[in-house]
């Protein structure tokens, strides 16, 4: 009798756990993101320590393997070239805008820039899933970062803050399948939507079939929707396909920033507007 | 098996998975210690304990991953249940069995995850990465021997009931 009661109690507990697990799926994302960062935040200092230590050893092994000081110079030069190339892309885009005599747009950009403040953040963790692409950074509410802030590396787009804790935050990368970035081609100015594919690359959607796309074409953010600022370098076209019945082209993009090769990013903090007295 | 031990192991796995395993990623794929732990636990504990461990591991994976909260929890419960069912009919002590079960469970879990995720986040690019599923399963299977050995050593020292008998 008692054994049967124990068994039914255990079954009831299992049932409660299963129902609780399924009901978790229906909780709004804003609440679940808060739960995630609140639970994960206490581990952030440990993650930071492990990340720094592993990066230290990784860099040490790299240097040993190179067996030459030229490797240091090369990596420095590569960094410099990377930054300069990104700056060139941004400048090219600004020139294009001027060419089309869009002074109003450039004024708007200036206005936007005044409201932004960058914060350097270390990458302290990566997503545990093989099909999601996010990173954990060591800045949070304490540093004034909020959900939706844009994350860049050397003027190239990395992603945006999707959840924020007191001293750590989660960044949804542009390669995540749930990420959508309004974008355009640098030269042809045709607009589209860059989506992640979970394999470290992106696809550009909704580009009409009649648009001519060259393979090394660069893609930048268009600024549509107001979530991502305009003119940020996203990546380069590596493959263009056209299905016979499709209205749009299938364009594969390689992101400008390889997240596995960098250790820190820049979070563009939006300054809160001060209330002016009436 | 006290809850505290399961939680401690899960926290350690989370720290390793988030900070170190990306260094050994291949084609953007990294081994999934959560799945390996789930298989280890389900092969060595009874159904009830296996259920508890699956729930905790799934929930932890949800916490450290972007995306719908609860998806991993549900899938891990299913995966743990499958292992518990087949556990009685297989010889879980043999390395070949452990590798095979990890491979099969990894494939099932990843395919289910991918299907459900593509429905939940309405992304068109997700199903194109189905090729990753067998590769993840192979990678998980490759690291089964050292990881199972580590887990068995750990559980032996903490008095895991079946580990004394099996390992």
CSV table of N, CA, C and O in Angstrom, one decimal, chain B residues 10 25 30 34 40 50 57 67 89-91 95-96 98-99 101 105 109 114 125 130 137 139 141 149 151-152 154 156:
chain,number,residue,atom,x,y,z
B,10,UNK,N,27.0,20.2,-13.2
B,10,UNK,CA,26.4,21.0,-14.3
B,10,UNK,C,27.1,22.3,-14.4
B,10,UNK,O,27.3,22.8,-15.5
B,25,UNK,N,37.0,23.9,-31.3
B,25,UNK,CA,35.9,23.7,-32.3
B,25,UNK,C,36.4,23.4,-33.6
B,25,UNK,O,37.5,23.9,-34.0
B,30,UNK,N,31.5,22.3,-31.7
B,30,UNK,CA,32.2,22.0,-30.5
B,30,UNK,C,31.4,20.8,-29.8
B,30,UNK,O,30.2,20.7,-30.0
B,34,UNK,N,27.1,18.6,-22.2
B,34,UNK,CA,25.8,18.4,-21.5
B,34,UNK,C,25.1,17.0,-21.9
B,34,UNK,O,24.7,16.3,-21.1
B,40,UNK,N,25.8,9.6,-19.7
B,40,UNK,CA,26.6,9.0,-18.6
B,40,UNK,C,25.6,8.8,-17.4
B,40,UNK,O,25.6,7.7,-16.8
B,50,UNK,N,17.9,9.7,-13.1
B,50,UNK,CA,18.2,10.2,-14.5
B,50,UNK,C,17.2,11.3,-14.9
B,50,UNK,O,17.7,12.3,-15.5
B,57,UNK,N,20.2,19.5,-16.1
B,57,UNK,CA,21.2,19.7,-17.2
B,57,UNK,C,20.5,20.5,-18.3
B,57,UNK,O,21.0,21.5,-18.9
B,67,UNK,N,18.0,31.8,-27.0
B,67,UNK,CA,16.8,31.1,-27.6
B,67,UNK,C,15.7,30.8,-26.7
B,67,UNK,O,15.7,31.2,-25.5
B,89,UNK,N,18.4,-3.1,-21.6
B,89,UNK,CA,18.6,-4.1,-22.7
B,89,UNK,C,20.0,-4.0,-23.3
B,89,UNK,O,20.3,-4.7,-24.2
B,90,UNK,N,20.8,-3.1,-22.7
B,90,UNK,CA,22.2,-3.0,-23.3
B,90,UNK,C,23.2,-3.1,-22.2
B,90,UNK,O,22.9,-3.0,-21.0
B,91,UNK,N,24.5,-3.4,-22.6
B,91,UNK,CA,25.5,-3.5,-21.6
B,91,UNK,C,26.3,-2.2,-21.5
B,91,UNK,O,27.2,-1.9,-22.3
B,95,UNK,N,32.6,0.2,-23.5
B,95,UNK,CA,32.9,1.5,-24.2
B,95,UNK,C,32.2,1.7,-25.5
B,95,UNK,O,31.7,2.8,-25.8
B,96,UNK,N,32.1,0.6,-26.3
B,96,UNK,CA,31.4,0.7,-27.6
B,96,UNK,C,29.9,1.1,-27.4
B,96,UNK,O,29.4,1.8,-28.2
B,98,UNK,N,28.7,2.8,-24.8
B,98,UNK,CA,28.7,4.2,-24.4
B,98,UNK,C,28.8,5.1,-25.6
B,98,UNK,O,28.1,6.1,-25.7
B,99,UNK,N,29.7,4.8,-26.5
B,99,UNK,CA,30.0,5.6,-27.7
B,99,UNK,C,28.7,5.6,-28.6
B,99,UNK,O,28.3,6.6,-29.0
B,101,UNK,N,25.6,4.8,-27.8
B,101,UNK,CA,24.4,5.5,-27.2
B,101,UNK,C,24.6,7.0,-27.3
B,101,UNK,O,23.6,7.8,-27.7
B,105,UNK,N,21.9,9.3,-29.3
B,105,UNK,CA,21.2,10.4,-28.5
B,105,UNK,C,21.6,11.8,-29.1
B,105,UNK,O,20.7,12.6,-29.2
B,109,UNK,N,18.7,14.2,-30.4
B,109,UNK,CA,18.6,15.5,-29.7
B,109,UNK,C,18.8,16.7,-30.7
B,109,UNK,O,18.0,17.6,-30.8
B,114,UNK,N,16.8,21.2,-33.8
B,114,UNK,CA,16.8,22.0,-35.0
B,114,UNK,C,15.4,22.2,-35.6
B,114,UNK,O,15.0,23.3,-36.0
B,125,UNK,N,17.2,29.9,-42.5
B,125,UNK,CA,18.5,29.4,-42.7
B,125,UNK,C,18.9,28.2,-41.8
B,125,UNK,O,20.0,27.7,-41.9
B,130,UNK,N,21.6,21.2,-41.2
B,130,UNK,CA,21.3,19.9,-40.7
B,130,UNK,C,22.6,19.0,-40.8
B,130,UNK,O,22.7,18.0,-40.0
B,137,UNK,N,27.5,14.7,-33.4
B,137,UNK,CA,27.4,13.3,-32.8
B,137,UNK,C,28.7,12.6,-32.9
B,137,UNK,O,29.1,12.0,-31.9
B,139,UNK,N,31.7,14.0,-33.1
B,139,UNK,CA,32.6,14.7,-32.2
B,139,UNK,C,32.3,14.3,-30.7
B,139,UNK,O,33.3,14.0,-29.9
B,141,UNK,N,31.0,11.6,-29.7
B,141,UNK,CA,31.4,10.2,-29.5
B,141,UNK,C,32.9,10.0,-29.3
B,141,UNK,O,33.3,9.2,-28.6
B,149,UNK,N,35.5,8.6,-18.4
B,149,UNK,CA,36.5,8.2,-17.4
B,149,UNK,C,36.5,9.3,-16.3
B,149,UNK,O,36.5,9.0,-15.1
B,151,UNK,N,34.2,11.5,-15.5
B,151,UNK,CA,32.9,11.5,-14.7
B,151,UNK,C,32.9,10.3,-13.7
B,151,UNK,O,32.5,10.5,-12.6
B,152,UNK,N,33.4,9.1,-14.2
B,152,UNK,CA,33.3,8.0,-13.3
B,152,UNK,C,34.3,8.1,-12.2
B,152,UNK,O,33.9,7.8,-11.0
B,154,UNK,N,35.1,11.0,-10.8
B,154,UNK,CA,34.5,12.0,-10.0
B,154,UNK,C,33.3,11.4,-9.1
B,154,UNK,O,33.3,11.6,-7.9
B,156,UNK,N,32.9,8.3,-8.5
B,156,UNK,CA,33.4,7.2,-7.6
B,156,UNK,C,33.8,7.9,-6.2
B,156,UNK,O,33.5,7.4,-5.2
